[in-house]
Amino acid sequence: MPFNSIFAWVIKKRLHQIELFRKYPEDVQNELFEKLIEHGNQTVYGKQHHFHQISTYQDFKELVPLNNYETMKPWIERLMEGEQYLLWSQETKWFAKSSGTTSERSKFIPVTRESLEDCHYKGGKDLLALYYENFPNRKLYNGKHLVIGGSAQVLPVADDAYQGDLSAIILKNLPWWAEIRRTPSKEIALMTEWEEKIERMARSTIEEDVYIIAGVPSWTLVLARKILEITGKSNLREVWPNLELFMHGGVSFEPYREAFKELIPFDDMHYVETYNASEGFFGIQDVDGSNELLLMLDYGIFYEFIPMHSFEDTDSKVIYKLDEVQLDEEYALVITTNGGLWRYIIGDTIRFTSKTPYRFKLSGRTKHFINSVGEEVIVNNTDFAIAEASSRTNAIIRDYTVAPIYMDGKVQGKHEWLIEFEREPNDVKRFMFLLDESLRSVNSDYDAKRTKNMALGKPLLHVLKQGSFEAWLQKKGKLGGQHKVPRLMNSREIVEQILQETDYETYEYV
């Protein structure tokens, strides 16, 4: 039987299940909650927190504390040293390396067989199912699926246990139905040296008949430009005539939309957004052309939500389950998963746009951050880098803010720093070098994107005249009190306002 016929049968079956949680979301979540508690009751964590006494959601809230990476880290470290059944009732052998927290360069998220199969792989399959729902009778399995993963090194941490990027763990364990049409080869996909990897990826796929591309927009742009450079073609359809779908996630697509229109200037090219992370797969764009995501409710993840107006991290007192949320209110996302994360605050915030079914938009992070190409830089990272560079160049900082310059067809992506000094560094270009190097030392994702300037170029610095930030705050009516200039932003609005209203000198180290 042809692959397309087999896949169409699987897809139709899955669409019936998706329709079930669209219509009965609370019932599906309640059933899932009971299964998670059953698994948790068999763990050391569950015994410590009296899971045997949990029969209702209220019991769960009272007996199980909110967690973040810092509170879960001791448990994860024990798992990585070889202990088992600490957080989940089955063995935990894989650990997805993710961006650093306030105190760590990298963090490691446990990945179980259940979370891999019932969450991450299910998400990939459902993405195609929902695409088929919008565009019936497609023949995606006639061609190849180009998957652009992140850094893909897998390192042993104990006997029969591994750490690596989630993309590497997924790739090494792909089911046959995904592997049969995937390109490039695992040898290339798992390479860690990105400059060579992009070159080999481009040369190995230009002769393939690619129907689908899946990846982070920034790295996809890097690969696409390399392919056009090698082939001399003007757009990707000249290389792959049947290309019809780009499945993307990881960062906002909006800054890259125009660049992709130039790469693939055809109205029948489709784009589908996902919301997934090392901790789980959470949402898929189920309506063509929409910027809303369907909350996926049967992936082994039980959801809770903390209103941001009362957010106090793990000390938060107001926590809702799904049927208690309101539209257009910002919530911090809390997850309990089949990977062994219990009431885990992931750090993202969302706003619901619909409750029939539950659709949402990502609204930001619980803390200021920059994530233009997947670097996930947080304020603690930049504060550390500023302090290091200032100490070593005899500088004193008055204030600063940072925003990304988004890459497009002509401009390379980079970070743009606006700094007001109390005392300027004795060598501004050395200050910039140290700032960049210090940031790379505390954030492995930023370091990866800065490697050989492939996804992020060298940062740009504008030294503002003294009083610039104060003048901007005063103009906005926010001078004094608790008001301050945001440290990090994905939007360029404030940076551009300030640059228009003040004098500055620009530096970029060589």
Steps between C-alpha positions, in 0.01 A plus 500: 500500500644847409631713786247775428209255538638361827567846635155627398341217701712584808422870461123450484510288815697765685270782388211324675704501824586869461133576448430321829712738708374798300146411611572360847820675618439485874405131491818414308716700742333346806557148369861585426543648849394170658748303287786735590425464871501120462848516345621754756380288789766242404788749525721629778367851436142375521558320827669807646199714407231248602358432155298213650284763668421682174151437366407850384670798338467687829699224673765537229529876558531454875751214501725572202701825491561716194842437347750668271834374372682600817267292720499204258876507440602277797259230380626525141864482612425177685334357190804594291720316750304181436223488762161400358131534581557833671257709291336249265389138532714384203873539434630843400797466266510823302551862603427785260755778526326836500588864557640611835308621800593776740781292645590252227658520156279210389213307651407137443139392461415131555352323195323168550383246244143615572577870448690422179227284346180645648604865486784596265437243224126538536541874451687450173236258374216729605656796323469307174152375594373854551664609176317221318178613670547846346628371166352156422647264240854628535781261407774605742639148522586506130803711587761563767466686829800722574547522878736769628588417858709700741840399633481123501773363721400215732733436792489211749447608860463153655460140392231488229400865559558801275482876489468712188273744322141378480538493121782246538301279736200512267713427193677202655167342596275592205222255414517340155212706359696821566846368408395352165460842333736713705806674355798556543670187631545454874876535453450857378203587720693408816809707413604757761718733290238727349697658216585159353156365588319773304729444200446122501130534571461729200699284260333176610143630460506710181440192287217372722130558433420694817132560583535612864755699700490489880721720716566825681457796257848644560693179424270426207592838351871423539456166322279648227755768417775240478285291262429798274869592507601149392232456234489854365120487519290802595249326729445164669224386262760497222691248711199307636198544269266308734587687819170597666535506880730658759439378856664743740532574870750606764484875434243743366456469123389860445850655462582238236177501301617745233832320459315173433274670248814589306637148532170339394297767311189288443151529649458122526787466748361418845640574847397317818616613845562277801573563866731234632798490732725251676233472769222402260293569190217738582333663202445478124350749257188315387339772285675605179620861512421540871747615763321298770609160623283207607591381851579128465329330793581128468881502489555385857510860626266637767474879485465765768511878465619781727354847426796730440344778710553273804811312383755434775690213338492188721334703777196580284173447682247538218514205260224393260428185308379509142129558555572803723697713253363817340553637152760772438663468840871423522596176675827336594493142377536217756540141380494152651637254245568138411867600504487532880459877541252577778325839509792647306498871410644496149555878482270578205183707511190455283165666432193298409309622195235225504361238739300303241749357422787627713720714278767742616784730405844506655534835673853493643702379794462536873826696484647735239685313228623510140427205274546612139679188371459260792769655723263548799705770672359606838575799720722304735721413202540861384544634854786256551661590167470874572661456842789293361576739215473807724729353766771419247489838322453729801151602386190588699157442346210736557238313300460280195249332269539241226290398199567280198566613147310233308670337205345544157620470144754780543574542872656244731330444833676633810433657839489879528607640836418848625719583802526813706825511701570675824865449407589378153732200457869564438460306175145487358576236238661275761192557716285374211720194453485414871125559509447257215739238639349517849150456358619198304651351815170501692253419221570197284222581251639851440846348462372255238329775300812721515734222380671626184236777475264259328166579669604809700767751404717700739296729725461868423545761774363854519650704784231752595566843642428523872138565588358329189302232681372747756380730221318213329328395824400859569350535154297183561381630839683216676779681680557396860332242720511144372529599134811393309621432150442132406833317486412252224237510228419302188329810363714783359247772579667646811855475361402690187316765700801565721745513207282757326494724805861507619864531391724195502820346369495159334758222548537149361810304593708338228 
